[in-house]
């Protein structure tokens, strides 16, 4: 593929009874991802199945239909809506004989192009290598087809190349893991520093393109922080691929505002695993501002996607508020999210900006968590933190340790949570 070439794509998805999102939403999301990489989506095919076919993802008959469509519509690439197993990718590629990719590969490619910080680059490379390693044969076949097909004479050389590539990727994976481990230590030191200074962390989290970075910039501007501290914001998927921290002072209250990576549904698991690191700040946040795009007809699905990712990051217990962003262009003036603090907000008109800042100050001021924990006698450091900083409701000396019922500032709760103790939040 040459840079700037538009490739004609066909999307393929299945619906099963286990689906969390309707297929229309899911394929629309896939189309947006494909457009980001300069694919033009010509058509799509769906099939209802009990579960994906182990060999070919969709049924064999459907695959034959797709082969005819590929020919009739002059399709360059077929994009599948879920991650294909190495066997599925191989079988489908052999049948269709054109470029076949899946949702994970598409997302990995976008991340790869967008990554600018060193740590994001390392993490994306690792996720991509882990994805490619078991699929290397299919990608070689793809390449040789695009290049006119491997002749019998060059096939032997291709095998050697494949083996070399495999070894190269394996070596790179080991190297990347080491580098990421080093970066992780640095990051943990940085977080420990905020915690020592007890600066509350407020994280902007949300679906990609919801307006997190623009909100960060609006707040920076409002509190008079210079333009050089502004973050990159643009109308595109995954504009932000690292976390950015900015110290804010508002009404004599200091907090660390954190801009983060946007989410989509079905993020490749290798990517989520490697981004756990980048998302450490979210795990350590005192308050999460869930930024949602009120101008999107898919806002309901997008809220669910983000809630699920937060759950998988174990961030669902952190106090959070909803920011209904782009209110200047909302699809409904009656929108609300029951049971949660919700602010109608716009970066364009600045509606809701004062409410947002006042709410942040209020929420971080009151953020305490009620926990019941059994602290082993060997964990003297944690006992000290609790005795000094927590409000102790009851303390029982048991055989295995001290059983506390406490109210603790959420900042410290995150510190002690890392010790894998028996903690209950109520
Ligand atoms: N109409 C309108 N557009 C907005 C508003 N806030 C942000 N946008 C636009 O939404 C687009 C995405 O904004 P970003 O701030 O980059 O979104 P993000 O959530 O950081 O996106 P990623 O980093 O890609 O996940 C940009 O074109 C913004 O100008 C708003 O309040 N109203
Ligand atoms: Mg952003």
Coordinates of C-alpha atoms and ligand atoms in Angstrom, one line a residue:
X1 CA 0.0 0.0 0.0
X2 CA 1.4 3.4 -1.0
X3 CA 0.9 6.3 1.4
X4 CA -2.1 8.3 0.3
X5 CA -3.6 5.4 -1.7
X6 CA -7.3 4.9 -0.9
X7 CA -8.1 1.2 -0.6
X8 CA -11.6 -0.2 -1.1
X9 CA -12.7 -2.1 1.9
X10 CA -15.5 -4.6 2.7
X11 CA -16.4 -5.0 6.4
X12 CA -17.5 -8.3 7.8
X13 CA -19.2 -8.8 11.2
X14 CA -21.2 -11.4 13.0
X15 CA -24.0 -11.1 15.5
X16 CA -24.3 -13.6 18.3
X17 CA -26.6 -13.7 21.3
X18 CA -23.7 -12.7 23.5
X19 CA -23.2 -9.4 21.8
X20 CA -23.0 -6.4 24.1
X21 CA -23.5 -3.8 21.3
X22 CA -25.8 -3.9 18.2
X23 CA -24.0 -4.6 15.0
X24 CA -24.9 -1.3 13.4
X25 CA -23.0 0.5 16.2
X26 CA -20.1 -1.9 16.1
X27 CA -19.7 -1.7 12.3
X28 CA -20.0 2.1 12.4
X29 CA -17.1 2.2 14.8
X30 CA -15.1 -0.2 12.6
X31 CA -15.9 2.1 9.6
X32 CA -14.5 5.1 11.5
X33 CA -11.4 3.2 12.4
X34 CA -11.0 2.1 8.7
X35 CA -11.5 5.7 7.4
X36 CA -8.8 6.8 9.8
X37 CA -6.3 4.6 7.8
X38 CA -7.6 5.8 4.4
X39 CA -9.7 2.8 3.6
X40 CA -12.9 3.6 1.8
X41 CA -15.7 1.3 3.0
X42 CA -17.7 0.1 0.0
X43 CA -20.1 -2.3 1.7
X44 CA -20.5 -4.6 4.6
X45 CA -21.7 -8.2 5.3
X46 CA -23.1 -9.6 8.5
X47 CA -24.2 -13.0 9.6
X48 CA -26.1 -14.2 12.7
X49 CA -24.4 -17.1 14.3
X50 CA -24.4 -18.9 17.7
X51 CA -20.7 -18.3 17.9
X52 CA -17.9 -17.5 15.5
X53 CA -16.9 -20.4 13.2
X54 CA -13.6 -21.7 14.6
X55 CA -12.0 -22.2 11.2
X56 CA -13.4 -19.2 9.2
X57 CA -15.1 -16.9 11.7
X58 CA -18.2 -16.6 9.4
X59 CA -19.9 -19.6 7.8
X60 CA -18.3 -21.3 4.7
X61 CA -21.2 -20.4 2.5
X62 CA -21.0 -16.8 3.5
X63 CA -17.2 -16.7 2.8
X64 CA -17.9 -18.0 -0.7
X65 CA -20.4 -15.1 -1.1
X66 CA -17.8 -12.7 0.1
X67 CA -15.3 -14.0 -2.5
X68 CA -17.8 -13.2 -5.2
X69 CA -18.5 -9.7 -3.8
X70 CA -14.8 -9.0 -3.6
X71 CA -14.5 -9.7 -7.3
X72 CA -17.6 -7.8 -8.3
X73 CA -16.9 -4.7 -6.2
X74 CA -13.2 -4.7 -6.9
X75 CA -12.4 -4.8 -3.2
X76 CA -8.8 -4.4 -2.0
X77 CA -9.1 -5.4 1.6
X78 CA -11.6 -7.3 3.8
X79 CA -11.8 -6.1 7.4
X80 CA -13.3 -8.4 10.1
X81 CA -15.0 -6.9 13.1
X82 CA -13.3 -9.1 15.7
X83 CA -9.8 -10.3 16.3
X84 CA -9.2 -13.4 14.1
X85 CA -7.3 -16.3 15.4
X86 CA -4.1 -17.2 13.4
X87 CA -6.0 -20.2 11.9
X88 CA -9.0 -18.1 10.9
X89 CA -6.8 -15.4 9.3
X90 CA -4.9 -18.0 7.4
X91 CA -8.0 -19.9 6.1
X92 CA -9.8 -16.7 5.1
X93 CA -6.8 -15.3 3.4
X94 CA -6.3 -18.5 1.4
X95 CA -9.9 -18.4 0.3
X96 CA -10.2 -14.7 -0.6
X97 CA -6.7 -14.2 -1.9
X98 CA -6.6 -10.5 -1.1
X99 CA -5.5 -8.5 2.0
X100 CA -7.4 -9.7 5.1
X101 CA -7.1 -7.8 8.3
X102 CA -9.1 -7.6 11.6
X103 CA -10.2 -5.0 14.0
X104 CA -7.2 -5.5 16.3
X105 CA -4.7 -5.0 13.5
X106 CA -6.6 -1.8 12.4
X107 CA -6.4 -0.3 15.9
X108 CA -2.7 -1.4 16.3
X109 CA -1.9 0.3 13.0
X110 CA -3.6 3.6 14.0
X111 CA -1.8 3.6 17.4
X112 CA 1.5 2.8 15.7
X113 CA 1.1 5.9 13.4
X114 CA -0.1 8.2 16.1
X115 CA 2.4 7.3 18.9
X116 CA 4.8 10.1 19.6
X117 CA 6.1 9.6 23.2
X118 CA 8.8 7.1 23.9
X119 CA 6.7 5.0 26.3
X120 CA 3.7 4.9 23.9
X121 CA 5.9 3.8 21.1
X122 CA 7.4 1.0 23.1
X123 CA 4.0 -0.2 24.3
X124 CA 2.5 -0.2 20.9
X125 CA 5.4 -2.0 19.3
X126 CA 5.2 -4.7 21.9
X127 CA 1.4 -5.1 21.4
X128 CA 1.9 -5.3 17.6
X129 CA 4.7 -7.8 17.9
X130 CA 2.7 -10.0 20.2
X131 CA -0.2 -9.9 17.7
X132 CA 2.0 -10.5 14.7
X133 CA 4.1 -13.4 16.0
X134 CA 1.6 -16.2 15.6
X135 CA 0.2 -14.7 12.4
X136 CA 3.4 -14.1 10.6
X137 CA 2.7 -16.6 7.8
X138 CA -0.5 -15.0 6.8
X139 CA 1.1 -11.6 6.7
X140 CA 3.9 -12.9 4.5
X141 CA 1.3 -14.4 2.1
X142 CA -0.5 -11.1 2.1
X143 CA 2.7 -9.3 1.2
X144 CA 3.6 -11.7 -1.6
X145 CA 0.1 -11.4 -3.0
X146 CA 0.2 -7.6 -3.0
X147 CA 3.6 -7.9 -4.6
X148 CA 2.3 -10.2 -7.4
X149 CA 2.5 -13.6 -5.6
X150 CA 5.5 -15.7 -4.6
X151 CA 6.8 -18.0 -7.3
X152 CA 7.8 -21.5 -6.6
X153 CA 11.4 -20.5 -7.1
X154 CA 11.3 -17.9 -4.3
X155 CA 9.2 -19.9 -1.9
X156 CA 12.2 -21.4 -0.2
X157 CA 13.7 -18.0 0.3
X158 CA 10.4 -16.9 1.7
X159 CA 10.4 -19.7 4.3
X160 CA 13.9 -18.6 5.5
X161 CA 12.7 -15.0 5.6
X162 CA 9.7 -16.0 7.7
X163 CA 12.0 -17.8 10.2
X164 CA 14.3 -14.8 10.3
X165 CA 11.4 -12.5 10.9
X166 CA 10.0 -14.8 13.6
X167 CA 13.4 -14.7 15.4
X168 CA 13.7 -11.0 15.0
X169 CA 10.2 -10.4 16.5
X170 CA 10.9 -12.7 19.4
X171 CA 14.2 -10.9 20.2
X172 CA 12.4 -7.6 19.9
X173 CA 9.7 -8.7 22.3
X174 CA 12.2 -9.5 25.0
X175 CA 14.0 -6.2 24.5
X176 CA 10.8 -4.2 24.6
X177 CA 9.7 -5.9 27.8
X178 CA 12.9 -4.8 29.4
X179 CA 12.6 -1.2 28.2
X180 CA 9.0 -1.0 29.4
X181 CA 9.9 -2.4 32.8
X182 CA 12.5 0.4 33.1
X183 CA 9.9 3.0 32.1
X184 CA 7.4 1.5 34.6
X185 CA 9.8 2.1 37.5
X186 CA 10.3 5.7 36.5
X187 CA 6.5 6.2 36.3
X188 CA 5.9 4.6 39.7
X189 CA 8.5 6.9 41.2
X190 CA 6.7 9.9 39.7
X191 CA 3.3 8.7 41.1
X192 CA 4.8 8.1 44.5
X193 CA 6.0 11.7 44.4
X194 CA 2.5 13.1 43.9
X195 CA 1.2 10.8 46.6
X196 CA 3.9 12.0 49.0
X197 CA 2.9 15.6 48.2
X198 CA -0.7 14.5 48.5
X199 CA -1.7 16.3 45.4
X200 CA -5.0 14.8 44.4
X201 CA -5.1 13.3 40.9
X202 CA -8.1 14.1 38.6
X203 CA -8.2 12.0 35.5
X204 CA -10.1 12.9 32.3
X205 CA -11.3 9.6 30.9
X206 CA -13.6 8.8 28.0
X207 CA -14.4 7.5 24.5
X208 CA -12.0 8.6 21.8
X209 CA -12.7 12.0 20.3
X210 CA -15.1 12.9 23.2
X211 CA -13.1 16.1 23.9
X212 CA -10.9 15.2 26.8
X213 CA -7.8 17.0 25.6
X214 CA -9.8 20.1 24.6
X215 CA -11.3 20.1 28.1
X216 CA -7.8 20.0 29.5
X217 CA -6.8 23.0 27.4
X218 CA -9.9 24.9 28.3
X219 CA -9.1 24.5 32.0
X220 CA -5.4 25.4 31.5
X221 CA -6.5 28.5 29.6
X222 CA -9.0 29.5 32.3
X223 CA -6.5 29.2 35.2
X224 CA -3.9 31.1 33.2
X225 CA -1.4 28.4 32.4
X226 CA 0.7 29.3 29.4
X227 CA 0.0 28.0 25.8
X228 CA 3.2 25.9 25.8
X229 CA 1.4 23.6 28.3
X230 CA -1.5 23.0 26.0
X231 CA -2.0 19.4 24.8
X232 CA -2.7 18.1 21.3
X233 CA -6.4 18.0 20.4
X234 CA -7.9 17.1 17.1
X235 CA -11.0 15.7 15.4
X236 CA -9.6 12.3 14.9
X237 CA -9.7 8.9 16.7
X238 CA -6.8 8.3 19.1
X239 CA -5.3 11.8 18.9
X240 CA -3.9 11.3 22.4
X241 CA -1.7 8.2 23.0
X242 CA 0.1 9.1 26.2
X243 CA -1.0 10.5 29.5
X244 CA -0.3 14.2 30.2
X245 CA -0.2 15.7 33.6
X246 CA -0.7 19.4 34.4
X247 CA -0.8 20.9 37.9
X248 CA -3.8 23.1 38.4
X249 CA -4.6 25.6 41.2
X250 CA -8.2 26.7 41.4
X251 CA -9.7 28.4 44.4
X252 CA -6.6 27.7 46.4
X253 CA -6.9 24.0 45.7
X254 CA -4.2 22.2 43.9
X255 CA -4.7 19.1 41.9
X256 CA -3.0 17.2 39.1
X257 CA -5.1 17.1 36.0
X258 CA -4.4 14.1 33.7
X259 CA -5.4 13.7 30.1
X260 CA -5.6 10.1 28.9
X261 CA -5.9 7.8 25.9
X262 CA -9.4 7.4 24.5
X263 CA -11.2 4.1 24.4
X264 CA -13.2 2.1 21.8
X265 CA -15.0 -1.2 22.1
X266 CA -13.1 -4.4 21.6
X267 CA -9.7 -2.9 22.2
X268 CA -7.1 -5.6 21.4
X269 CA -6.2 -7.3 24.6
X270 CA -2.4 -7.0 24.0
X271 CA -2.9 -3.3 23.7
X272 CA -5.0 -3.0 26.8
X273 CA -2.4 -5.0 28.7
X274 CA 0.5 -2.8 27.6
X275 CA -1.5 0.4 28.2
X276 CA -2.2 -0.6 31.8
X277 CA 1.1 1.1 32.4
X278 CA 0.3 4.3 30.6
X279 CA -3.0 4.3 32.5
X280 CA -1.5 4.0 35.9
X281 CA -2.5 7.6 36.7
X282 CA -6.1 6.6 36.2
X283 CA -5.7 3.7 38.7
X284 CA -4.3 6.2 41.2
X285 CA -6.9 8.9 40.6
X286 CA -8.9 10.5 43.4
X287 CA -11.6 11.6 40.9
X288 CA -12.4 10.4 37.4
X289 CA -14.1 12.9 35.0
X290 CA -15.9 10.7 32.5
X291 CA -16.1 12.9 29.4
X292 CA -18.9 11.9 27.0
X293 CA -19.8 13.3 23.6
X294 CA -23.4 14.5 23.9
X295 CA -23.5 15.2 20.1
X296 CA -23.1 11.6 19.2
X297 CA -26.1 9.4 18.6
X298 CA -24.1 6.5 20.0
X299 CA -23.5 8.2 23.4
X300 CA -25.2 5.4 25.3
X301 CA -23.0 2.7 23.8
X302 CA -19.9 4.9 24.2
X303 CA -20.7 5.4 27.9
X304 CA -20.9 1.6 28.3
X305 CA -17.6 1.0 26.5
X306 CA -15.8 3.3 28.8
X307 CA -17.5 2.0 32.0
X308 CA -16.4 -1.6 30.9
X309 CA -12.8 -0.5 30.3
X310 CA -12.7 1.2 33.7
X311 CA -14.0 -1.9 35.3
X312 CA -11.3 -4.0 33.6
X313 CA -8.7 -1.5 34.9
X314 CA -10.1 -1.9 38.4
X315 CA -11.0 1.7 38.5
X316 CA -14.8 1.3 38.9
X317 CA -14.7 2.1 42.6
X318 CA -13.0 5.5 42.2
X319 CA -15.4 8.4 42.6
X320 CA -16.5 9.7 39.2
X321 CA -18.6 12.4 37.6
X322 CA -20.0 12.6 34.1
X323 CA -19.2 15.5 31.8
X324 CA -21.7 15.7 29.0
X325 CA -19.4 17.5 26.6
X326 CA -20.2 19.2 23.3
X327 CA -23.5 20.4 24.9
X328 CA -23.5 23.2 22.3
X329 CA -24.3 20.5 19.8
X330 CA -26.2 18.0 21.9
X331 CA -28.6 15.6 20.2
X332 CA -31.1 16.0 23.1
X333 CA -31.6 18.7 25.7
X334 CA -33.2 16.2 28.1
X335 CA -30.1 14.0 28.4
X336 CA -29.1 13.0 31.9
X337 CA -27.4 10.1 33.6
X338 CA -29.4 8.9 36.7
X339 CA -27.6 8.3 39.9
X340 CA -24.4 10.2 39.0
X341 CA -23.3 13.7 39.2
X342 CA -23.7 15.0 35.7
X343 CA -22.5 18.3 34.2
X344 CA -23.7 19.7 30.9
X345 CA -20.6 21.2 29.4
X346 CA -19.2 22.8 26.3
X347 CA -15.6 23.8 25.4
X348 CA -17.1 26.0 22.7
X349 CA -19.5 28.1 24.8
X350 CA -17.8 27.4 28.2
X351 CA -21.2 26.4 29.6
X352 CA -20.6 24.3 32.8
X353 CA -16.9 25.3 33.2
X354 CA -17.4 26.9 36.6
X355 CA -19.6 24.1 37.7
X356 CA -16.9 21.6 36.6
X357 CA -14.1 23.3 38.5
X358 CA -16.2 23.8 41.6
X359 CA -17.3 20.2 41.5
X360 CA -13.7 19.0 41.2
X361 CA -12.7 21.0 44.3
X362 CA -15.7 19.7 46.2
X363 CA -15.2 16.1 45.2
X364 CA -11.5 15.9 46.0
X365 CA -12.1 17.6 49.3
X366 CA -14.5 15.0 50.4
X367 CA -13.0 11.9 48.9
X368 CA -12.8 9.3 51.6
X369 CA -13.5 5.6 51.2
X370 CA -15.0 3.2 53.8
X371 CA -12.9 0.0 53.9
X372 CA -12.7 -3.1 56.0
X373 CA -9.2 -4.6 55.8
X374 CA -7.2 -7.3 57.4
X375 CA -3.6 -6.1 57.7
X376 CA -1.0 -8.8 58.4
X377 CA 1.2 -8.0 61.4
X378 CA 4.2 -8.1 59.0
X379 CA 2.9 -5.0 57.1
X380 CA 4.0 -2.4 59.6
X381 CA 4.2 0.3 57.0
X382 CA 0.5 0.0 56.2
X383 CA -0.4 -0.2 59.9
X384 CA 1.5 3.1 60.3
X385 CA -0.4 4.8 57.4
X386 CA -3.7 3.7 58.8
X387 CA -3.0 4.7 62.4
X388 CA -1.8 8.1 61.3
X389 CA -4.1 9.1 58.5
X390 CA -7.3 7.1 58.6
X391 CA -10.4 7.6 60.7
X392 CA -10.5 4.3 62.6
X393 CA -14.0 3.0 63.4
X394 CA -13.0 -0.3 64.9
X395 CA -9.7 -2.2 65.4
X396 CA -9.5 -5.9 66.3
X397 CA -6.3 -7.9 66.9
X398 CA -6.9 -11.2 65.2
X399 CA -4.7 -14.2 64.6
X400 CA -3.6 -13.2 61.1
X401 CA -3.4 -9.5 61.7
X402 CA -5.2 -6.3 62.6
X403 CA -8.8 -6.1 61.3
X404 CA -9.7 -2.5 60.7
X405 CA -13.0 -0.8 59.8
X406 CA -11.8 2.6 58.6
X407 CA -12.6 5.7 56.6
X408 CA -9.6 6.6 54.6
X409 CA -8.8 9.4 52.1
X410 CA -9.1 7.8 48.7
X411 CA -5.5 8.8 47.9
X412 CA -4.3 6.5 50.6
X413 CA -6.8 3.8 49.8
X414 CA -5.1 3.4 46.5
X415 CA -1.8 3.1 48.2
X416 CA -2.9 0.3 50.5
X417 CA -5.0 -1.4 47.8
X418 CA -1.8 -2.4 46.0
X419 CA -0.9 -4.6 48.9
X420 CA -3.5 -7.2 48.0
X421 CA -5.2 -7.2 51.3
X422 CA -8.7 -8.2 52.1
X423 CA -10.4 -4.8 51.3
X424 CA -14.1 -4.2 51.1
X425 CA -15.4 -0.9 49.8
X426 CA -18.8 0.2 51.0
Ligands
LIG1 N1 -18.8 21.3 19.2 C1 -17.9 21.0 20.1 N2 -16.8 20.3 19.7 C2 -15.8 20.0 20.7 C3 -16.0 20.3 22.0 N3 -15.0 19.8 22.7 C4 -14.2 19.2 21.8 N4 -14.7 19.3 20.6 C5 -14.0 18.8 19.3 O1 -14.0 17.4 19.4 C6 -12.8 16.9 18.7 C7 -12.0 16.0 19.5 O2 -11.4 16.7 20.6 P1 -10.2 16.1 21.5 O3 -10.1 17.0 22.7 O4 -9.0 15.9 20.7 O5 -10.9 14.7 21.9 P2 -10.2 13.6 22.9 O6 -11.3 13.0 23.7 O7 -9.0 14.1 23.5 O8 -9.8 12.5 21.7 P3 -8.7 11.3 21.7 O9 -7.4 11.9 22.3 O10 -8.6 11.1 20.3 O11 -9.2 10.2 22.5 C8 -12.1 18.2 18.3 O12 -12.3 18.5 16.9 C9 -12.6 19.3 19.2 O13 -12.5 20.6 18.6 C10 -17.2 21.0 22.4 O14 -17.5 21.3 23.5 N5 -18.1 21.3 21.4
LIG2 MG1 -7.1 13.5 23.4

